[in-house]
Coordinates of N, CA and C in Angstrom, one line a residue:
M605 N 81.2 119.5 52.8 CA 80.1 118.9 53.6 C 80.4 117.4 53.6
S606 N 80.2 116.8 54.8 CA 80.5 115.4 55.0 C 79.2 114.6 54.6
I607 N 79.4 113.4 54.1 CA 78.3 112.5 53.8 C 77.9 111.8 55.1
S608 N 76.6 111.8 55.3 CA 76.1 111.1 56.6 C 76.1 109.6 56.4
P609 N 76.7 108.9 57.3 CA 76.7 107.4 57.3 C 75.3 106.9 57.4
K610 N 74.4 107.5 58.2 CA 73.1 107.1 58.3 C 72.3 107.1 57.0
F611 N 72.6 108.2 56.2 CA 71.9 108.3 54.9 C 72.4 107.2 54.0
V612 N 73.7 107.0 54.0 CA 74.2 105.9 53.1 C 73.7 104.5 53.6
Q613 N 73.6 104.4 54.9 CA 73.1 103.1 55.4 C 71.7 102.8 54.9
G614 N 70.9 103.8 54.9 CA 69.5 103.7 54.4 C 69.5 103.3 53.0
K615 N 70.3 103.9 52.2 CA 70.4 103.5 50.7 C 70.9 102.1 50.5
L616 N 71.8 101.7 51.4 CA 72.4 100.3 51.4 C 71.3 99.3 51.7
V617 N 70.4 99.6 52.7 CA 69.3 98.8 53.0 C 68.4 98.6 51.8
T618 N 68.1 99.7 51.1 CA 67.2 99.6 49.9 C 67.8 98.7 48.8
K619 N 69.1 98.9 48.6 CA 69.8 98.0 47.6 C 69.8 96.6 47.9
V620 N 70.1 96.3 49.2 CA 70.2 94.9 49.7 C 68.8 94.3 49.6
Q621 N 67.7 95.0 49.9 CA 66.4 94.5 49.8 C 66.1 94.1 48.4
E622 N 66.5 94.8 47.4 CA 66.3 94.5 46.0 C 67.1 93.2 45.6
L623 N 68.3 93.0 46.1 CA 69.1 91.9 45.7 C 68.8 90.6 46.4
V624 N 68.1 90.6 47.5 CA 67.8 89.4 48.2 C 66.4 89.0 48.2
K625 N 65.6 89.7 47.4 CA 64.2 89.4 47.3 C 64.0 87.9 46.8
G626 N 63.2 87.2 47.6 CA 62.9 85.8 47.3 C 63.9 84.9 48.0
K627 N 64.9 85.5 48.7 CA 65.9 84.7 49.4 C 65.7 84.7 50.9
I628 N 65.1 85.7 51.4 CA 64.8 85.8 52.8 C 63.3 86.1 53.1
W629 N 63.0 86.1 54.4 CA 61.6 86.3 54.8 C 61.1 87.7 54.3
E630 N 59.9 87.8 54.0 CA 59.3 89.1 53.5 C 58.1 89.5 54.4
Y631 N 58.0 90.8 54.7 CA 56.9 91.3 55.4 C 55.6 91.2 54.6
P632 N 54.4 91.3 55.2 CA 53.2 91.1 54.4 C 53.1 92.0 53.2
N633 N 53.8 93.2 53.2 CA 53.7 94.1 52.1 C 54.7 93.7 51.0
G634 N 55.4 92.6 51.2 CA 56.3 92.1 50.1 C 57.7 92.6 50.2
I635 N 58.0 93.4 51.2 CA 59.4 93.9 51.4 C 60.3 93.0 52.1
P636 N 61.4 92.6 51.6 CA 62.3 91.7 52.3 C 62.7 92.3 53.7
A637 N 62.9 91.4 54.7 CA 63.2 91.8 56.0 C 64.7 92.2 56.1
V638 N 65.0 93.4 55.7 CA 66.4 94.0 55.8 C 66.2 95.3 56.6
F639 N 67.0 95.5 57.6 CA 66.8 96.7 58.4 C 68.1 97.2 59.0
K640 N 68.1 98.5 59.5 CA 69.3 99.0 60.2 C 69.2 98.7 61.6
S641 N 69.9 97.7 62.1 CA 69.8 97.2 63.4 C 70.2 98.2 64.5
N642 N 71.3 99.0 64.2 CA 71.7 100.0 65.2 C 70.8 101.2 65.3
A643 N 69.8 101.2 64.4 CA 68.8 102.3 64.5 C 67.9 102.1 65.8
F644 N 68.0 100.8 66.3 CA 67.2 100.5 67.5 C 68.0 100.5 68.8
Y645 N 69.1 101.3 68.8 CA 69.9 101.3 70.0 C 69.1 101.8 71.2
G646 N 69.2 101.0 72.3 CA 68.4 101.3 73.5 C 67.0 100.8 73.4
K647 N 66.6 100.1 72.3 CA 65.3 99.6 72.1 C 65.4 98.1 71.7
T648 N 64.3 97.4 71.7 CA 64.3 96.0 71.3 C 64.1 96.0 69.7
P649 N 65.1 95.5 69.0 CA 65.0 95.4 67.6 C 63.9 94.5 67.1
P650 N 63.4 94.7 65.9 CA 62.3 93.9 65.4 C 62.8 92.4 65.3
S651 N 61.9 91.5 65.4 CA 62.2 90.1 65.3 C 61.3 89.4 64.2
P652 N 61.7 89.6 63.0 CA 60.9 89.0 61.9 C 61.2 87.5 61.8
E653 N 60.5 86.9 61.0 CA 60.8 85.5 60.7 C 62.2 85.3 60.1
M654 N 62.8 84.2 60.3 CA 64.1 84.0 59.7 C 64.0 83.3 58.3
P655 N 64.9 83.5 57.4 CA 66.1 84.4 57.6 C 65.8 85.9 57.3
Y656 N 66.6 86.7 58.0 CA 66.5 88.2 57.8 C 67.9 88.8 57.8
I657 N 68.0 90.1 57.5 CA 69.3 90.7 57.4 C 69.3 92.0 58.2
A658 N 70.4 92.2 58.9 CA 70.6 93.4 59.7 C 71.9 94.1 59.1
I659 N 71.8 95.4 59.0 CA 72.9 96.2 58.5 C 73.3 97.2 59.6
D660 N 74.6 97.2 60.0 CA 75.1 98.1 61.0 C 76.1 99.0 60.5
F661 N 76.1 100.3 60.8 CA 77.3 101.1 60.6 C 78.4 100.7 61.5
F662 N 79.5 100.4 61.0 CA 80.6 99.9 61.8 C 81.6 101.0 62.3
Q663 N 82.2 101.7 61.3 CA 83.1 102.7 61.6 C 83.5 103.5 60.4
T664 N 84.2 104.7 60.6 CA 84.7 105.5 59.5 C 86.3 105.4 59.6
L665 N 86.9 105.1 58.5 CA 88.4 105.0 58.5 C 89.0 106.2 57.7
N666 N 90.2 106.5 58.1 CA 90.9 107.6 57.4 C 92.3 107.0 57.1
P667 N 92.4 106.0 56.2 CA 93.7 105.4 55.9 C 94.6 106.3 55.1
F668 N 94.1 107.3 54.5 CA 94.9 108.2 53.7 C 95.1 109.6 54.3
Q669 N 95.2 109.6 55.7 CA 95.2 110.9 56.4 C 96.4 111.8 56.0
D670 N 97.5 111.2 55.5 CA 98.6 112.0 55.1 C 98.5 112.5 53.7
V671 N 97.4 112.1 53.0 CA 97.2 112.6 51.6 C 95.8 113.4 51.6
K672 N 95.9 114.7 51.5 CA 94.7 115.5 51.5 C 95.0 116.7 50.6
F673 N 93.9 117.4 50.2 CA 94.0 118.7 49.6 C 93.5 119.7 50.5
E674 N 94.1 120.9 50.6 CA 93.6 122.0 51.3 C 94.0 123.3 50.5
G675 N 93.2 124.3 50.5 CA 93.5 125.5 49.8 C 92.3 126.5 49.9
W676 N 92.5 127.7 49.5 CA 91.5 128.8 49.5 C 90.6 128.6 48.3
L677 N 89.3 128.7 48.7 CA 88.2 128.8 47.6 C 87.8 130.2 47.4
S678 N 88.0 131.0 48.4 CA 87.6 132.5 48.2 C 88.4 133.2 49.3
E679 N 88.1 134.5 49.4 CA 88.8 135.3 50.4 C 88.5 134.8 51.8
T680 N 87.4 134.2 52.0 CA 87.0 133.8 53.4 C 86.8 132.3 53.6
E681 N 86.9 131.5 52.5 CA 86.6 130.1 52.6 C 87.8 129.2 52.3
Y682 N 88.1 128.4 53.3 CA 89.3 127.5 53.2 C 88.8 126.1 53.2
A683 N 89.2 125.3 52.2 CA 88.6 123.9 52.0 C 89.7 122.9 52.4
V684 N 89.2 121.8 53.0 CA 90.1 120.6 53.3 C 89.3 119.4 52.8
L685 N 89.9 118.6 51.9 CA 89.3 117.4 51.3 C 90.1 116.2 51.6
E686 N 89.5 115.2 52.1 CA 90.2 113.9 52.4 C 89.4 112.7 51.9
T687 N 90.0 111.7 51.4 CA 89.3 110.4 51.1 C 89.2 109.6 52.3
K688 N 88.0 109.2 52.6 CA 87.7 108.4 53.8 C 86.9 107.1 53.4
I689 N 86.8 106.2 54.3 CA 86.1 104.9 54.1 C 85.1 104.8 55.2
M690 N 83.8 104.6 54.8 CA 82.8 104.2 55.8 C 82.5 102.7 55.7
Q691 N 82.4 102.0 56.8 CA 82.3 100.6 56.8 C 80.9 100.2 57.4
F692 N 80.3 99.2 56.8 CA 79.0 98.7 57.3 C 79.1 97.1 57.4
T693 N 78.6 96.6 58.4 CA 78.5 95.1 58.6 C 77.1 94.6 58.2
I694 N 77.1 93.7 57.3 CA 75.9 93.1 56.8 C 75.8 91.6 57.3
T695 N 74.8 91.4 58.1 CA 74.7 90.1 58.8 C 73.4 89.4 58.4
V696 N 73.5 88.1 58.0 CA 72.3 87.3 57.7 C 72.0 86.4 58.9
Y697 N 70.8 86.5 59.4 CA 70.4 85.6 60.5 C 69.4 84.6 60.0
G698 N 69.6 83.3 60.5 CA 68.7 82.3 60.0 C 68.6 81.2 61.1
S699 N 67.7 80.2 60.9 CA 67.6 79.1 61.7 C 68.6 78.0 61.3
G700 N 68.7 76.9 62.0 CA 69.6 75.9 61.6 C 69.3 75.3 60.3
E701 N 68.2 75.5 59.7 CA 67.8 75.0 58.4 C 68.1 76.0 57.3
D702 N 68.5 77.2 57.6 CA 68.8 78.2 56.6 C 70.2 78.3 56.3
D703 N 70.5 78.4 55.0 CA 71.9 78.5 54.5 C 72.3 80.0 54.5
T704 N 72.6 80.5 55.6 CA 72.9 81.9 55.7 C 74.2 82.3 55.0
L705 N 75.2 81.4 55.0 CA 76.5 81.6 54.3 C 76.2 81.7 52.8
Q706 N 75.4 80.9 52.2 CA 75.1 81.0 50.8 C 74.4 82.3 50.5
I707 N 73.5 82.7 51.3 CA 72.8 84.0 51.1 C 73.7 85.1 51.1
A708 N 74.6 85.1 52.1 CA 75.6 86.2 52.3 C 76.6 86.2 51.1
S709 N 77.0 85.0 50.7 CA 78.0 84.9 49.5 C 77.4 85.4 48.3
E710 N 76.1 85.1 48.0 CA 75.5 85.6 46.8 C 75.3 87.1 46.8
L711 N 74.9 87.6 48.0 CA 74.7 89.0 48.1 C 76.0 89.8 47.9
S712 N 77.1 89.3 48.5 CA 78.4 90.0 48.4 C 78.9 90.0 46.9
T713 N 78.6 88.9 46.2 CA 79.0 88.8 44.8 C 78.1 89.8 43.9
K714 N 76.8 89.9 44.2 CA 76.0 90.8 43.5 C 76.4 92.2 43.7
L715 N 76.8 92.6 44.9 CA 77.1 94.0 45.2 C 78.4 94.4 44.4
K716 N 79.2 93.4 44.0 CA 80.4 93.7 43.2 C 80.1 94.0 41.7
A717 N 79.0 93.5 41.3 CA 78.6 93.7 39.9 C 78.6 95.2 39.5
S718 N 79.0 95.5 38.3 CA 79.2 96.9 37.8 C 77.9 97.6 37.9
Y719 N 76.8 97.0 37.6 CA 75.5 97.8 37.6 C 75.0 98.1 39.0
N720 N 75.5 97.2 40.0 CA 75.1 97.5 41.4 C 76.2 98.5 42.0
R721 N 77.4 98.4 41.6 CA 78.4 99.3 42.0 C 78.1 100.7 41.6
A722 N 77.5 100.9 40.4 CA 77.1 102.2 39.9 C 76.0 102.9 40.8
Y723 N 75.3 102.0 41.5 CA 74.2 102.6 42.3 C 74.7 103.6 43.4
F724 N 75.9 103.2 43.9 CA 76.5 104.1 45.0 C 77.0 105.4 44.4
M725 N 77.2 105.5 43.1 CA 77.7 106.7 42.5 C 76.7 107.9 42.7
Q726 N 75.4 107.5 42.8 CA 74.4 108.6 43.0 C 74.6 109.3 44.3
F727 N 75.2 108.7 45.2 CA 75.4 109.3 46.6 C 76.8 109.7 46.9
E728 N 77.6 109.9 45.8 CA 79.0 110.3 45.9 C 79.8 109.4 46.7
T729 N 79.6 108.1 46.6 CA 80.4 107.1 47.2 C 80.8 106.1 46.2
G730 N 81.8 105.2 46.5 CA 82.2 104.2 45.6 C 82.5 102.9 46.4
L731 N 82.2 101.8 45.8 CA 82.6 100.5 46.5 C 84.1 100.4 46.6
Y732 N 84.6 100.3 47.8 CA 86.0 100.2 48.0 C 86.5 98.8 48.3
S733 N 85.7 98.1 49.1 CA 86.1 96.7 49.5 C 84.9 96.0 50.0
I734 N 84.9 94.6 49.9 CA 84.0 93.7 50.5 C 84.7 92.5 51.0
T735 N 84.6 92.2 52.3 CA 85.3 91.1 52.9 C 84.5 89.8 52.5
N736 N 85.2 88.7 52.7 CA 84.6 87.4 52.5 C 83.6 87.1 53.6
P737 N 82.4 86.6 53.3 CA 81.5 86.2 54.3 C 82.0 85.2 55.3
V738 N 81.7 85.4 56.6 CA 82.2 84.5 57.7 C 81.0 83.9 58.4
P739 N 81.0 82.6 58.5 CA 79.9 81.9 59.2 C 80.1 81.9 60.7
S740 N 79.1 81.9 61.5 CA 79.1 81.7 62.9 C 77.8 81.2 63.4
S741 N 77.6 81.1 64.7 CA 76.3 80.7 65.2 C 76.1 81.3 66.5
T742 N 74.9 81.5 66.9 CA 74.6 82.1 68.2 C 73.3 81.6 68.7
R743 N 73.1 81.8 70.0 CA 71.9 81.3 70.7 C 71.2 82.5 71.4
L744 N 70.0 82.8 70.9 CA 69.3 84.0 71.5 C 68.1 83.4 72.2
S745 N 68.1 83.6 73.6 CA 67.1 83.0 74.4 C 67.1 81.5 74.2
D746 N 66.0 80.9 73.8 CA 66.0 79.5 73.6 C 66.0 79.1 72.1
Q747 N 66.4 80.1 71.3 CA 66.4 79.8 69.8 C 67.8 79.9 69.2
Y748 N 68.2 78.9 68.5 CA 69.5 78.8 67.8 C 69.4 79.6 66.5
R749 N 70.5 80.4 66.2 CA 70.5 81.1 65.0 C 71.8 80.8 64.3
D750 N 71.7 80.6 63.0 CA 72.8 80.4 62.1 C 73.1 81.8 61.5
V751 N 74.4 82.2 61.6 CA 74.7 83.6 61.2 C 75.9 83.6 60.2
A752 N 75.8 84.5 59.2 CA 76.9 84.8 58.3 C 77.0 86.3 58.1
S753 N 78.2 86.8 58.1 CA 78.3 88.3 57.9 C 79.5 88.7 57.1
F754 N 79.5 89.9 56.6 CA 80.6 90.4 55.9 C 80.6 91.9 56.0
T755 N 81.7 92.6 55.7 CA 81.8 94.0 55.8 C 82.0 94.7 54.5
I756 N 81.3 95.7 54.2 CA 81.4 96.5 53.0 C 82.0 97.8 53.3
G757 N 83.0 98.3 52.5 CA 83.6 99.6 52.7 C 83.3 100.5 51.5
L758 N 82.8 101.7 51.8 CA 82.4 102.6 50.7 C 83.3 103.9 50.9
S759 N 84.0 104.3 49.8 CA 84.9 105.4 49.8 C 84.1 106.7 49.5
Y760 N 84.5 107.8 50.0 CA 83.9 109.1 49.7 C 84.9 110.2 50.0
V761 N 84.6 111.4 49.5 CA 85.5 112.5 49.7 C 84.8 113.4 50.8
D762 N 85.5 113.5 51.9 CA 85.0 114.3 53.0 C 85.4 115.8 52.8
R763 N 84.4 116.6 52.7 CA 84.7 118.0 52.4 C 84.4 118.9 53.7
V764 N 85.4 119.7 54.1 CA 85.2 120.6 55.2 C 85.6 122.0 54.7
I765 N 84.7 122.9 54.8 CA 85.0 124.3 54.4 C 84.9 125.2 55.6
D766 N 86.0 125.9 55.9 CA 86.1 126.7 57.1 C 86.0 128.2 56.7
E767 N 85.2 128.9 57.4 CA 85.0 130.4 57.1 C 86.1 131.1 57.9
V768 N 87.2 131.5 57.2 CA 88.3 132.2 57.8 C 88.7 133.3 56.9
G769 N 89.7 134.2 57.3 CA 90.2 135.2 56.5 C 91.5 134.8 55.8
G770 N 91.8 135.3 54.6 CA 93.1 134.9 54.0 C 93.1 135.2 52.5
G771 N 93.9 134.4 51.8 CA 94.0 134.6 50.3 C 92.9 133.8 49.6
S772 N 93.1 133.7 48.3 CA 92.1 133.1 47.4 C 92.8 132.4 46.3
I773 N 92.1 131.4 45.7 CA 92.6 130.7 44.5 C 91.5 130.7 43.5
T774 N 91.8 130.5 42.2 CA 90.8 130.5 41.2 C 90.5 129.1 40.7
S775 N 91.3 128.2 40.9 CA 91.0 126.8 40.5 C 91.8 125.8 41.3
V776 N 91.2 124.7 41.6 CA 91.8 123.7 42.4 C 91.7 122.4 41.6
N777 N 92.8 121.7 41.2 CA 92.7 120.5 40.5 C 93.4 119.4 41.4
I778 N 92.6 118.4 41.7 CA 93.2 117.3 42.5 C 93.5 116.1 41.6
D779 N 94.8 115.7 41.6 CA 95.2 114.6 40.8 C 96.3 113.9 41.5
T780 N 96.1 112.9 42.3 CA 97.1 112.2 43.0 C 96.9 110.7 43.0
D781 N 98.0 110.0 42.9 CA 97.9 108.5 42.9 C 98.7 108.0 44.1
L782 N 98.8 108.7 45.1 CA 99.6 108.3 46.3 C 98.9 107.2 47.1
H783 N 97.6 107.1 46.9 CA 96.9 105.9 47.5 C 96.0 105.2 46.5
K784 N 95.9 103.9 46.7 CA 95.3 103.1 45.7 C 94.1 102.4 46.3
D785 N 93.1 102.1 45.5 CA 92.1 101.2 45.9 C 92.5 99.8 45.5
P786 N 91.7 98.7 45.9 CA 92.1 97.4 45.6 C 92.2 97.1 44.1
E787 N 91.7 97.9 43.2 CA 91.7 97.7 41.8 C 92.9 98.4 41.2
G788 N 93.7 99.1 42.0 CA 94.9 99.7 41.5 C 94.6 101.2 41.0
K789 N 93.5 101.7 41.4 CA 93.2 103.1 41.0 C 93.3 104.0 42.2
G790 N 93.7 105.2 42.1 CA 93.9 106.0 43.2 C 93.5 107.5 43.0
G791 N 93.7 108.3 44.0 CA 93.4 109.7 43.9 C 92.1 110.1 44.6
L792 N 91.9 111.4 44.7 CA 90.7 111.9 45.3 C 89.7 112.1 44.2
Y793 N 88.6 111.3 44.2 CA 87.7 111.3 43.0 C 86.3 111.6 43.5
H794 N 85.6 112.3 42.6 CA 84.2 112.7 42.9 C 83.3 111.6 42.4
G795 N 82.5 110.9 43.3 CA 81.6 109.9 42.8 C 82.4 108.7 42.4
F796 N 82.0 108.1 41.2 CA 82.5 106.8 40.9 C 83.3 106.8 39.6
D797 N 83.5 108.0 38.9 CA 84.3 108.0 37.7 C 85.7 108.1 38.0
D798 N 86.5 107.0 38.0 CA 87.9 107.0 38.4 C 88.8 107.7 37.4
N799 N 88.2 108.1 36.2 CA 89.0 108.8 35.2 C 88.8 110.3 35.3
D800 N 88.0 110.7 36.2 CA 87.6 112.1 36.3 C 88.0 112.7 37.7
P801 N 89.3 113.2 37.9 CA 89.7 113.7 39.2 C 88.8 114.9 39.5
L802 N 88.5 115.0 40.8 CA 87.7 116.1 41.4 C 88.3 117.4 41.0
D803 N 87.4 118.3 40.4 CA 87.9 119.6 39.9 C 86.9 120.6 40.5
I804 N 87.5 121.5 41.4 CA 86.7 122.6 42.0 C 87.0 123.9 41.3
Q805 N 86.0 124.5 40.6 CA 86.2 125.8 40.0 C 85.5 126.9 40.8
T806 N 86.2 127.9 41.1 CA 85.7 128.9 41.9 C 85.5 130.3 41.1
G807 N 85.8 130.3 39.9 CA 85.6 131.5 39.1 C 86.7 132.5 39.2
D808 N 86.5 133.6 38.6 CA 87.5 134.7 38.7 C 87.5 135.4 40.0
M809 N 88.6 135.4 40.7 CA 88.7 136.1 42.0 C 89.9 137.0 42.1
P810 N 89.8 138.1 42.8 CA 90.9 139.0 42.9 C 92.1 138.4 43.6
E811 N 93.3 138.7 43.1 CA 94.5 138.2 43.8 C 94.7 139.0 45.1
I812 N 95.2 138.2 46.1 CA 95.6 138.9 47.3 C 97.1 139.0 47.4
N813 N 97.5 140.2 47.5 CA 99.0 140.5 47.6 C 99.4 140.7 49.1

């Protein structure tokens, strides 16, 4: 089963709201103005007071496409597992008086902290990369906006199980270091524990001759 980028995007919004509280504009209910901007495709996005943050799903990458596991889980189920990266762009919008680069820099640093990195483990993803925040500026209608943005990459194991006929296996152990993350760790891993390779146990099954 594949992990939905929209689901992860929503969890990223929740985490960012927690980390920037007191740094950006807040709605009357006290929630920081962080939202999924591409959720308003074809519509006019909300325009809260500045500064505010928009999070966009950017793309899914498959940089390890030559490294995957595939094999029989049962007589009729064939599994293919690949490590992929989903990327999101986090953009801070502000007026000319707002230091959006500072807000973006602090946020990117906080996301790298171990206690925040562990947050993504709950959703079977792991922090793979964060780019350096980049400043820019834009003019929307008659209003100037100071902008800073960075991209966050989250790794996950994409699981596809096909219902076909064939043989079976009793155990699948994945342990490969053919691809590395920026910290020098590699392999297809479940969640965030880099010392625990993904292990699929299918129980005792009859051998197919």
